[in-house]
CSV table of C-alpha atoms in Angstrom, one decimal:
chain,number,residue,atom,x,y,z
Y,240,MET,CA,6.9,-59.0,-15.6
Y,241,THR,CA,7.2,-62.3,-17.2
Y,242,TYR,CA,9.1,-63.2,-20.4
Y,243,ARG,CA,7.1,-64.8,-23.3
Y,244,PRO,CA,8.3,-65.1,-26.7
Y,245,LEU,CA,7.7,-61.8,-28.8
Y,246,ASP,CA,5.6,-63.2,-31.7
Y,247,GLY,CA,7.6,-62.2,-35.1
Y,248,SER,CA,9.7,-60.2,-33.1
Y,249,SER,CA,12.8,-62.8,-33.0
Y,250,PRO,CA,14.4,-64.8,-35.6
Y,251,ALA,CA,13.3,-68.2,-35.4
Y,252,ALA,CA,15.6,-70.6,-32.9
Y,253,PRO,CA,17.6,-73.1,-33.7
Y,254,ALA,CA,16.2,-76.6,-34.5
Y,255,GLU,CA,15.1,-78.6,-31.6
Y,256,GLU,CA,17.9,-81.1,-32.4
Y,257,ALA,CA,20.4,-78.4,-31.2
Y,258,ALA,CA,18.9,-78.1,-28.0
Y,259,SER,CA,18.9,-82.2,-27.6
Y,260,SER,CA,22.4,-81.9,-28.4
Y,261,ARG,CA,23.0,-79.4,-26.0
Y,262,ARG,CA,21.5,-82.0,-23.4
Y,263,ARG,CA,23.7,-84.4,-24.3
Y,264,PHE,CA,26.8,-82.4,-24.4
Y,265,LEU,CA,26.2,-81.2,-20.6
Y,266,ARG,CA,25.3,-85.2,-19.4
Y,267,ALA,CA,28.4,-86.6,-21.0
Y,268,THR,CA,31.4,-86.3,-19.6
Y,269,GLY,CA,34.4,-85.8,-21.9
Y,270,ALA,CA,31.7,-84.4,-24.9
Y,271,ALA,CA,33.2,-81.7,-27.3
Y,272,GLY,CA,31.5,-78.2,-27.0
Y,273,LEU,CA,28.8,-76.7,-29.6
Y,274,GLY,CA,29.1,-74.7,-32.1
Y,275,ALA,CA,27.2,-71.6,-33.0
Y,276,ALA,CA,26.1,-71.3,-36.7
Y,277,ALA,CA,22.7,-69.9,-35.8
Y,278,PHE,CA,24.2,-66.5,-35.2
Y,279,ALA,CA,24.9,-66.2,-39.2
Y,280,ALA,CA,21.2,-65.9,-39.6
Y,281,THR,CA,20.7,-62.5,-37.6
Y,282,GLY,CA,24.1,-60.9,-39.4
Y,283,GLY,CA,26.9,-61.6,-36.8
Y,284,GLU,CA,29.9,-63.7,-37.5
Y,285,ALA,CA,29.0,-67.7,-37.7
Y,286,PHE,CA,31.4,-70.1,-36.7
Y,287,ALA,CA,31.9,-73.9,-37.3
Y,288,ALA,CA,31.6,-75.8,-34.1
Y,289,PRO,CA,34.8,-76.0,-32.4
Y,290,ALA,CA,37.3,-78.5,-32.7
Y,291,PRO,CA,38.2,-80.8,-29.3
Y,292,ALA,CA,40.0,-77.9,-27.5
Y,293,ASP,CA,43.4,-78.4,-25.4
Y,294,ASP,CA,42.5,-80.2,-22.5
Y,295,GLN,CA,45.5,-79.7,-20.2
Y,296,PRO,CA,44.8,-81.2,-16.8
Y,297,ASP,CA,46.5,-79.6,-14.0
Y,298,ALA,CA,48.1,-82.1,-11.2
Y,299,ALA,CA,45.9,-84.6,-9.6
Y,300,GLU,CA,45.4,-82.8,-6.4
Y,301,GLU,CA,44.4,-79.3,-7.9
Y,302,ARG,CA,41.5,-81.6,-10.1
Y,303,GLY,CA,40.0,-82.9,-6.3
Y,304,ALA,CA,36.7,-81.4,-5.4
Y,305,ALA,CA,35.5,-78.1,-4.1
Y,306,ALA,CA,34.7,-78.0,-0.7
Y,307,GLY,CA,31.5,-78.0,0.0
Y,308,PRO,CA,28.5,-80.5,1.6
Y,309,ALA,CA,27.6,-83.3,0.2
Y,310,GLY,CA,24.9,-83.3,-2.6
Y,311,THR,CA,25.7,-79.5,-3.0
Y,312,ARG,CA,27.2,-79.9,-6.6
Y,313,SER,CA,25.3,-79.9,-9.5
Y,314,PRO,CA,24.9,-83.0,-11.4
Y,315,VAL,CA,23.5,-81.7,-14.7
Y,316,ARG,CA,26.8,-80.1,-15.9
Y,317,THR,CA,28.9,-83.3,-16.0
Y,318,GLY,CA,31.5,-83.0,-18.9
Y,319,THR,CA,32.0,-79.4,-18.6
Y,320,GLY,CA,34.2,-79.2,-15.4
Y,321,LEU,CA,31.6,-76.9,-13.4
Y,322,ASP,CA,30.2,-80.5,-11.2
Y,323,ARG,CA,33.3,-80.3,-10.1
Y,324,LEU,CA,32.3,-76.7,-8.1
Y,325,PRO,CA,30.0,-76.5,-5.1
Y,326,HIS,CA,26.5,-75.6,-6.3
Y,327,PRO,CA,25.3,-73.0,-6.1
Y,328,LEU,CA,28.4,-70.9,-6.6
Y,329,VAL,CA,29.6,-67.7,-4.3
Y,330,ILE,CA,31.6,-65.6,-7.3
Y,331,GLY,CA,33.8,-62.9,-6.1
Y,332,HIS,CA,33.0,-60.2,-8.2
Y,333,ARG,CA,36.0,-58.4,-9.2
Y,334,GLY,CA,37.5,-60.0,-6.0
Y,335,ALA,CA,36.0,-58.6,-2.9
Y,336,PRO,CA,35.3,-55.0,-3.8
Y,337,GLY,CA,33.0,-54.3,-1.1
Y,338,TYR,CA,36.5,-54.2,1.0
Y,339,ARG,CA,39.6,-53.4,-1.0
Y,340,PRO,CA,39.9,-52.1,-4.3
Y,341,GLU,CA,38.5,-53.9,-7.0
Y,342,GLU,CA,40.8,-56.4,-9.3
Y,343,THR,CA,43.6,-56.0,-7.0
Y,344,LEU,CA,45.9,-58.9,-5.4
Y,345,GLY,CA,44.3,-57.6,-2.1
Y,346,SER,CA,40.7,-57.8,-3.5
Y,347,TYR,CA,41.4,-61.3,-4.5
Y,348,GLU,CA,43.3,-63.0,-1.9
Y,349,LEU,CA,40.5,-61.9,0.2
Y,350,ALA,CA,37.3,-62.8,-1.1
Y,351,LEU,CA,39.3,-66.5,-1.2
Y,352,GLU,CA,40.1,-66.3,2.6
Y,353,LEU,CA,36.0,-65.4,3.1
Y,354,GLY,CA,35.3,-68.2,0.8
Y,355,ALA,CA,34.6,-67.5,-2.8
Y,356,ASP,CA,34.8,-70.3,-5.0
Y,357,VAL,CA,35.4,-68.2,-8.1
Y,358,ILE,CA,36.8,-65.2,-8.4
Y,359,GLU,CA,36.6,-62.9,-11.6
Y,360,PRO,CA,38.5,-60.7,-13.4
Y,361,ASP,CA,38.0,-58.5,-16.5
Y,362,LEU,CA,40.6,-58.3,-19.3
Y,363,VAL,CA,41.6,-55.2,-21.4
Y,364,PRO,CA,44.6,-55.6,-23.3
Y,365,THR,CA,47.8,-53.1,-23.2
Y,366,LYS,CA,49.3,-51.6,-26.3
Y,367,ASP,CA,51.9,-54.3,-26.5
Y,368,GLY,CA,49.3,-57.3,-26.6
Y,369,HIS,CA,49.5,-58.2,-22.4
Y,370,LEU,CA,45.9,-58.7,-20.7
Y,371,VAL,CA,45.7,-56.8,-17.7
Y,372,ILE,CA,42.9,-56.7,-15.0
Y,373,ARG,CA,40.9,-53.7,-14.9
Y,374,HIS,CA,36.8,-53.0,-14.9
Y,375,GLU,CA,37.4,-50.7,-18.0
Y,376,ASN,CA,40.2,-49.9,-20.3
Y,377,ASN,CA,39.4,-46.3,-19.3
Y,378,ILE,CA,41.9,-46.8,-16.1
Y,379,VAL,CA,40.7,-42.9,-14.8
Y,380,GLU,CA,38.8,-43.8,-12.2
Y,381,THR,CA,40.6,-47.3,-11.2
Y,382,THR,CA,44.5,-45.9,-11.0
Y,383,ASP,CA,46.3,-43.3,-10.1
Y,384,VAL,CA,47.3,-42.5,-13.8
Y,385,ALA,CA,46.0,-38.6,-13.4
Y,386,ASP,CA,48.6,-38.2,-11.0
Y,387,HIS,CA,51.4,-39.0,-13.3
Y,388,PRO,CA,52.7,-35.8,-15.3
Y,389,GLU,CA,54.8,-38.5,-17.7
Y,390,PHE,CA,51.4,-39.3,-18.6
Y,391,ALA,CA,49.3,-35.9,-19.3
Y,392,ASN,CA,49.4,-35.8,-22.6
Y,393,ARG,CA,47.7,-39.2,-22.9
Y,394,ARG,CA,44.7,-38.5,-21.5
Y,395,THR,CA,42.2,-38.2,-24.6
Y,396,THR,CA,38.5,-38.9,-25.7
Y,397,LYS,CA,37.2,-42.4,-27.3
Y,398,THR,CA,34.3,-43.5,-28.4
Y,399,ILE,CA,33.8,-46.9,-27.0
Y,400,ASP,CA,30.7,-49.0,-27.8
Y,401,GLY,CA,28.8,-45.8,-29.0
Y,402,GLN,CA,30.1,-43.8,-25.6
Y,403,ALA,CA,32.3,-41.1,-25.6
Y,404,GLN,CA,34.5,-41.2,-22.6
Y,405,THR,CA,37.5,-39.1,-21.9
Y,406,GLY,CA,40.6,-40.2,-19.6
Y,407,TRP,CA,43.3,-42.7,-20.2
Y,408,PHE,CA,43.1,-46.2,-22.0
Y,409,THR,CA,45.1,-49.4,-21.5
Y,410,GLU,CA,45.4,-50.1,-25.1
Y,411,ASP,CA,47.2,-46.3,-25.0
Y,412,PHE,CA,49.9,-47.9,-22.4
Y,413,THR,CA,52.8,-50.8,-22.9
Y,414,LEU,CA,52.5,-53.2,-19.8
Y,415,ALA,CA,56.0,-52.0,-18.2
Y,416,GLU,CA,54.3,-48.4,-18.3
Y,417,LEU,CA,51.3,-49.5,-16.8
Y,418,ARG,CA,53.2,-51.3,-13.8
Y,419,THR,CA,54.4,-47.7,-12.7
Y,420,LEU,CA,50.6,-47.2,-11.7
Y,421,ARG,CA,49.0,-48.3,-8.4
Y,422,ALA,CA,45.5,-48.9,-8.2
Y,423,LYS,CA,43.0,-47.0,-6.1
Y,424,GLU,CA,38.8,-47.3,-4.9
Y,425,ARG,CA,36.7,-46.9,-8.0
Y,426,LEU,CA,33.5,-45.9,-5.6
Y,427,PRO,CA,35.0,-43.7,-2.9
Y,428,GLN,CA,31.8,-42.2,-2.1
Y,429,GLN,CA,30.0,-45.4,-1.2
Y,430,ARG,CA,33.2,-47.5,0.0
Y,431,GLN,CA,35.3,-44.8,1.8
Y,432,ARG,CA,37.2,-47.2,4.0
Y,433,ASN,CA,38.6,-48.7,0.9
Y,434,THR,CA,40.3,-45.7,-0.1
Y,435,LEU,CA,42.9,-46.9,2.9
Y,436,TYR,CA,44.5,-48.8,0.5
Y,437,ASP,CA,44.8,-46.6,-2.4
Y,438,GLY,CA,48.1,-47.5,-3.7
Y,439,ARG,CA,49.1,-50.1,-2.1
Y,440,TRP,CA,48.6,-52.8,-5.4
Y,441,PRO,CA,50.0,-52.3,-9.0
Y,442,VAL,CA,47.7,-53.3,-12.2
Y,443,LEU,CA,47.7,-57.0,-12.3
Y,444,THR,CA,48.2,-59.1,-15.2
Y,445,PHE,CA,45.9,-62.0,-16.1
Y,446,ARG,CA,49.0,-64.9,-15.8
Y,447,GLU,CA,49.9,-63.0,-12.8
Y,448,LEU,CA,46.3,-63.8,-11.3
Y,449,ALA,CA,46.2,-67.0,-12.8
Y,450,ASP,CA,49.6,-68.3,-11.4
Y,451,PHE,CA,48.5,-66.6,-7.3
Y,452,ALA,CA,44.9,-68.9,-8.1
Y,453,LYS,CA,47.1,-72.2,-8.9
Y,454,LYS,CA,49.3,-71.7,-5.8
Y,455,ARG,CA,46.3,-70.6,-3.1
Y,456,GLY,CA,44.6,-73.2,-4.3
Y,457,ARG,CA,47.1,-75.3,-3.3
Y,458,GLU,CA,47.5,-74.2,0.1
Y,459,LEU,CA,43.9,-74.1,0.8
Y,460,GLY,CA,43.3,-77.8,-0.9
Y,461,ARG,CA,40.4,-76.9,-2.8
Y,462,GLU,CA,40.3,-75.6,-6.7
Y,463,VAL,CA,40.2,-72.1,-7.2
Y,464,TRP,CA,38.4,-71.3,-10.6
Y,465,LEU,CA,38.9,-67.9,-12.5
Y,466,TYR,CA,35.9,-66.4,-14.3
Y,467,PRO,CA,37.5,-64.0,-17.1
Y,468,GLU,CA,35.7,-61.7,-18.8
Y,469,THR,CA,36.8,-60.3,-22.7
Y,470,LYS,CA,35.6,-56.1,-22.0
Y,471,HIS,CA,34.6,-54.2,-25.0
Y,472,PRO,CA,35.6,-57.2,-27.8
Y,473,SER,CA,34.5,-55.8,-30.7
Y,474,TYR,CA,36.1,-52.8,-29.9
Y,475,PHE,CA,39.2,-54.1,-29.4
Y,476,ARG,CA,39.2,-56.4,-32.3
Y,477,SER,CA,38.7,-53.5,-34.5
Y,478,ILE,CA,41.7,-51.5,-33.1
Y,479,GLY,CA,44.0,-54.7,-33.9
Y,480,LEU,CA,43.9,-56.0,-30.3
Y,481,PRO,CA,41.6,-59.0,-30.6
Y,482,LEU,CA,41.0,-60.5,-27.3
Y,483,GLU,CA,40.0,-63.7,-27.9
Y,484,GLU,CA,42.8,-65.8,-29.3
Y,485,ARG,CA,45.0,-63.7,-26.3
Y,486,LEU,CA,42.8,-65.2,-23.6
Y,487,ALA,CA,43.4,-68.7,-25.3
Y,488,ASP,CA,46.6,-68.8,-25.5
Y,489,GLU,CA,46.8,-67.3,-21.7
Y,490,LEU,CA,44.5,-70.4,-20.7
Y,491,ARG,CA,46.8,-73.0,-22.6
Y,492,ARG,CA,49.9,-71.2,-21.0
Y,493,THR,CA,48.6,-71.6,-17.4
Y,494,GLY,CA,47.1,-75.1,-17.8
Y,495,LEU,CA,43.7,-73.3,-17.6
Y,496,ALA,CA,42.4,-74.2,-20.9
Y,497,GLY,CA,39.5,-76.7,-21.3
Y,498,LYS,CA,37.0,-78.9,-19.1
Y,499,ARG,CA,39.6,-80.3,-17.0
Y,500,GLY,CA,41.1,-76.4,-16.7
Y,501,ARG,CA,39.7,-73.9,-13.9
Y,502,ALA,CA,38.1,-71.1,-16.1
Y,503,ILE,CA,34.6,-70.0,-17.0
Y,504,LEU,CA,34.7,-67.3,-19.8
Y,505,GLN,CA,32.0,-64.9,-19.8
Y,506,SER,CA,31.2,-61.7,-22.3
Y,507,PHE,CA,28.5,-59.3,-22.8
Y,508,GLU,CA,29.0,-60.3,-26.8
Y,509,PRO,CA,27.7,-63.7,-27.9
Y,510,SER,CA,30.4,-63.4,-30.9
Y,511,SER,CA,33.4,-63.4,-28.5
Y,512,LEU,CA,31.9,-66.4,-26.9
Y,513,GLN,CA,31.5,-68.0,-30.1
Y,514,ARG,CA,35.2,-67.1,-31.1
Y,515,LEU,CA,36.3,-68.6,-27.7
Y,516,ALA,CA,34.2,-71.9,-28.5
Y,517,LYS,CA,36.1,-72.5,-31.1
Y,518,LEU,CA,39.6,-71.7,-29.8
Y,519,VAL,CA,39.4,-73.7,-26.3
Y,520,ASP,CA,36.6,-76.2,-24.8
Y,521,ASN,CA,35.9,-73.9,-21.6
Y,522,PRO,CA,32.5,-73.7,-19.8
Y,523,ARG,CA,30.8,-70.0,-21.4
Y,524,ILE,CA,28.4,-67.6,-19.8
Y,525,GLN,CA,26.6,-64.9,-22.1
Y,526,LEU,CA,26.1,-61.8,-19.7
Y,527,LEU,CA,22.8,-60.2,-20.2
Y,528,GLY,CA,22.2,-56.5,-19.4
Y,529,ALA,CA,19.1,-54.5,-19.3
Y,530,ALA,CA,15.9,-55.6,-21.1
Y,531,ASN,CA,16.0,-52.7,-22.9
Y,532,THR,CA,20.0,-53.0,-24.0
Y,533,GLN,CA,21.4,-54.7,-27.1
Y,534,PRO,CA,24.8,-56.6,-27.0
Y,535,TYR,CA,27.5,-54.1,-28.9
Y,536,ASP,CA,28.2,-56.8,-31.5
Y,537,PHE,CA,24.4,-56.9,-32.4
Y,538,VAL,CA,24.5,-53.1,-32.9
Y,539,LEU,CA,27.4,-53.5,-35.1
Y,540,ALA,CA,25.7,-56.5,-37.1
Y,541,GLY,CA,22.3,-54.5,-37.4
Y,542,ASP,CA,20.9,-57.1,-35.3
Y,543,ARG,CA,17.5,-55.7,-33.9
Y,544,ARG,CA,17.2,-57.9,-31.1
Y,545,THR,CA,17.6,-56.6,-27.4
Y,546,VAL,CA,18.1,-58.6,-24.1
Y,547,ALA,CA,14.5,-58.8,-24.0
Y,548,ASP,CA,14.5,-61.4,-27.4
Y,549,LEU,CA,17.1,-63.0,-25.5
Y,550,VAL,CA,15.5,-63.9,-22.3
Y,551,THR,CA,12.5,-65.9,-24.0
Y,552,PRO,CA,12.4,-69.5,-23.9
Y,553,ALA,CA,13.4,-69.3,-28.3
Y,554,GLY,CA,16.4,-67.1,-27.2
Y,555,LEU,CA,17.6,-69.2,-24.6
Y,556,ARG,CA,17.9,-72.2,-27.0
Y,557,TRP,CA,19.9,-69.9,-29.2
Y,558,ILE,CA,22.3,-68.8,-26.3
Y,559,ALA,CA,22.7,-72.4,-25.4
Y,560,SER,CA,23.6,-73.6,-28.7
Y,561,PHE,CA,27.3,-71.8,-28.0
Y,562,ALA,CA,26.9,-70.9,-23.9
Y,563,HIS,CA,26.6,-73.3,-20.8
Y,564,GLY,CA,24.8,-70.5,-19.0
Y,565,ILE,CA,23.7,-66.8,-18.7
Y,566,GLY,CA,24.9,-64.3,-16.4
Y,567,PRO,CA,21.7,-61.7,-16.5
Y,568,THR,CA,21.2,-58.4,-13.9
Y,569,THR,CA,19.3,-59.5,-10.7
Y,570,GLN,CA,16.2,-57.3,-11.9
Y,571,LEU,CA,15.8,-59.7,-15.3
Y,572,ILE,CA,14.9,-62.4,-12.4
Y,573,ALA,CA,13.7,-60.7,-9.7
Y,574,PRO,CA,12.4,-57.1,-10.9
Y,575,VAL,CA,11.2,-53.9,-9.0
Y,576,ASP,CA,9.1,-51.3,-9.8
Y,577,ALA,CA,10.4,-47.4,-10.2
Y,578,ALA,CA,10.5,-47.0,-5.9
Y,579,GLY,CA,12.8,-50.3,-6.0
Y,580,LYS,CA,10.3,-52.6,-4.4
Y,581,LEU,CA,10.3,-56.3,-5.4
Y,582,GLN,CA,7.6,-57.6,-8.1
Y,583,PRO,CA,7.0,-61.1,-8.6
Y,584,PRO,CA,10.2,-62.7,-10.1
Y,585,THR,CA,9.8,-63.5,-13.4
Y,586,THR,CA,9.8,-67.0,-15.6
Y,587,LEU,CA,13.9,-66.7,-16.4
Y,588,VAL,CA,14.8,-69.4,-13.8
Y,589,ARG,CA,12.7,-71.6,-14.7
Y,590,ASP,CA,12.5,-71.0,-18.7
Y,591,ALA,CA,16.6,-71.1,-18.8
Y,592,HIS,CA,17.0,-74.3,-17.1
Y,593,ALA,CA,14.9,-76.2,-19.2
Y,594,ALA,CA,17.1,-74.7,-21.9
Y,595,ASP,CA,20.2,-76.4,-20.0
Y,596,LEU,CA,21.5,-73.0,-19.2
Y,597,LEU,CA,23.0,-72.1,-15.8
Y,598,LEU,CA,22.0,-68.8,-14.1
Y,599,HIS,CA,24.8,-66.6,-12.3
Y,600,PRO,CA,22.9,-63.2,-11.8
Y,601,TYR,CA,24.9,-60.1,-11.3
Y,602,THR,CA,25.9,-58.0,-8.7
Y,603,VAL,CA,24.8,-58.7,-5.2
Y,604,ARG,CA,26.1,-56.1,-2.3
Y,605,ASN,CA,25.8,-55.0,0.8
Y,606,GLU,CA,25.0,-51.3,0.6
Y,607,ASN,CA,21.3,-50.2,0.8
Y,608,GLY,CA,21.8,-48.7,-2.8
Y,609,PHE,CA,22.2,-51.8,-4.4
Y,610,LEU,CA,19.4,-53.6,-2.7
Y,611,PRO,CA,15.6,-53.8,-3.4
Y,612,LEU,CA,13.7,-51.9,-1.1
Y,613,ASP,CA,12.4,-54.7,0.7
Y,614,TYR,CA,15.9,-55.5,2.0
Y,615,ARG,CA,17.1,-52.1,2.9
Y,616,ARG,CA,17.7,-50.9,6.4
Y,617,GLY,CA,17.3,-47.1,6.8
Y,618,THR,CA,17.2,-44.1,4.6
Y,619,ASP,CA,21.6,-43.9,4.5
Y,620,PRO,CA,21.8,-45.6,0.9
Y,621,ASN,CA,25.6,-46.3,1.9
Y,622,ALA,CA,24.8,-48.2,4.8
Y,623,TYR,CA,24.3,-52.4,5.0
Y,624,GLY,CA,20.9,-53.6,4.4
Y,625,ASP,CA,19.5,-57.4,4.7
Y,626,ALA,CA,22.0,-58.6,2.2
Y,627,ILE,CA,22.3,-61.8,3.6
Y,628,GLY,CA,18.4,-62.3,3.4
Y,629,TRP,CA,18.4,-60.7,-0.3
Y,630,ALA,CA,21.0,-63.9,-1.4
Y,631,ARG,CA,18.9,-66.1,0.2
Y,632,TYR,CA,15.8,-64.6,-1.7
Y,633,LEU,CA,17.7,-65.6,-5.3
Y,634,TYR,CA,19.3,-68.9,-4.0
Y,635,GLU,CA,15.3,-69.4,-3.2
Y,636,LEU,CA,14.6,-68.4,-6.6
Y,637,GLY,CA,16.9,-71.0,-8.0
Y,638,VAL,CA,19.9,-69.6,-9.3
Y,639,ASP,CA,23.1,-71.3,-9.4
Y,640,GLY,CA,25.2,-68.8,-8.1
Y,641,PHE,CA,25.7,-65.2,-8.3
Y,642,PHE,CA,28.4,-62.4,-8.8
Y,643,THR,CA,28.9,-60.5,-5.2
Y,644,ASP,CA,31.2,-57.7,-3.7
Y,645,GLN,CA,31.1,-59.2,-0.4
Y,646,THR,CA,31.7,-62.9,-0.3
Y,647,ASP,CA,31.3,-63.5,3.3
Y,648,THR,CA,27.4,-62.3,3.2
Y,649,SER,CA,26.9,-64.4,0.1
Y,650,VAL,CA,28.7,-67.5,2.0
Y,651,LEU,CA,26.4,-67.3,5.1
Y,652,ALA,CA,23.5,-66.9,3.4
Y,653,ARG,CA,24.5,-69.7,1.3
Y,654,GLN,CA,24.5,-72.0,4.8
Y,655,ASP,CA,21.7,-70.5,5.7
Y,656,PHE,CA,19.8,-72.3,2.2
Y,657,TRP,CA,22.1,-75.6,2.3
Y,658,ALA,CA,20.6,-75.9,6.1
Y,659,ALA,CA,17.1,-75.0,5.5
Y,660,LYS,CA,17.2,-77.8,2.7
Y,661,GLY,CA,18.6,-80.4,5.0
Y,662,VAL,CA,21.9,-80.5,3.5
Y,663,ASN,CA,24.9,-80.8,5.9
């Protein structure tokens, strides 16, 4: 499967001058971020090029280069701050949820101990406007809220991004109320051992994680970066709890704003990244789902483009007008057939790099059920397959890092990859 421009099916790409400006931005230290007026042409919101962001440097020792062998940092991304990180990256997806309940302090702490360069939180708001870290705003699967009779009457059904969901939602709780809950394993059937830790950790706020990352970075002697995702941003804006302004404020408060901060911003909705580009000058990554899906802000705006349109060279040039990279599913890079067997890789890595975009695909996991057939061992979907081989394959395809649930697996695969390249 090779992605090529779909004749007549996509709006015109931004002018070549925008791509040229993009390259200059990525290679010039201190350059300002790019705006994204192109979105207006497709029915979305347009934003002017961002004003210079609040660039709040940390202490000198916290701006030092991250750990990694010499020659493993990407020189192309100078000016975004990403050149301070190892290349390719190991991104602790919600911490280390292969071993601890996701998005808990224990999960994030373990991810760093196992060698993650970056840790990733998902952000949703509380009723009183705080940003908390949960995979979804529906917390029925990730907390013990159902065991609290005092909150029984808050169980409800809502439509989130076009899908009806029943449960308890963060936007119906104050932060003080959420602090009475405890986190639990979201995938108890696949990760039964993680249930050992059910009830051990409370719900984290983004500020608490930022403070932890700064402190832990000092202890480890290296920078610890965060990779926050705005979850369902159009929905939250529609109910008066917009995420982008709150996140920008938290980034400034915690010293993470700007190119000298330690935060990469991500979203599935392009308009969310465009808003953030106006507020803070941090690197931004556009997340991409399955080829036949649409960002939900496209649905709301009547924009008919799908992810398949966005991964064409023209679509990637459009993304490059407001983002520094893409976070695609692994299948957009390394597709599988109906049986799960790997097919020839697409041209997405090459095409994205041609547009000066980084690639951080998601999600690499150890369990057979999450691996291509080629890397499974045995028939138990919950048993471990050859996850190191799968991670190594992705590195060899040229990705710039990826999200992983088991940090140590990806660290070992990267060491193998570096050794094969003669890096030491």
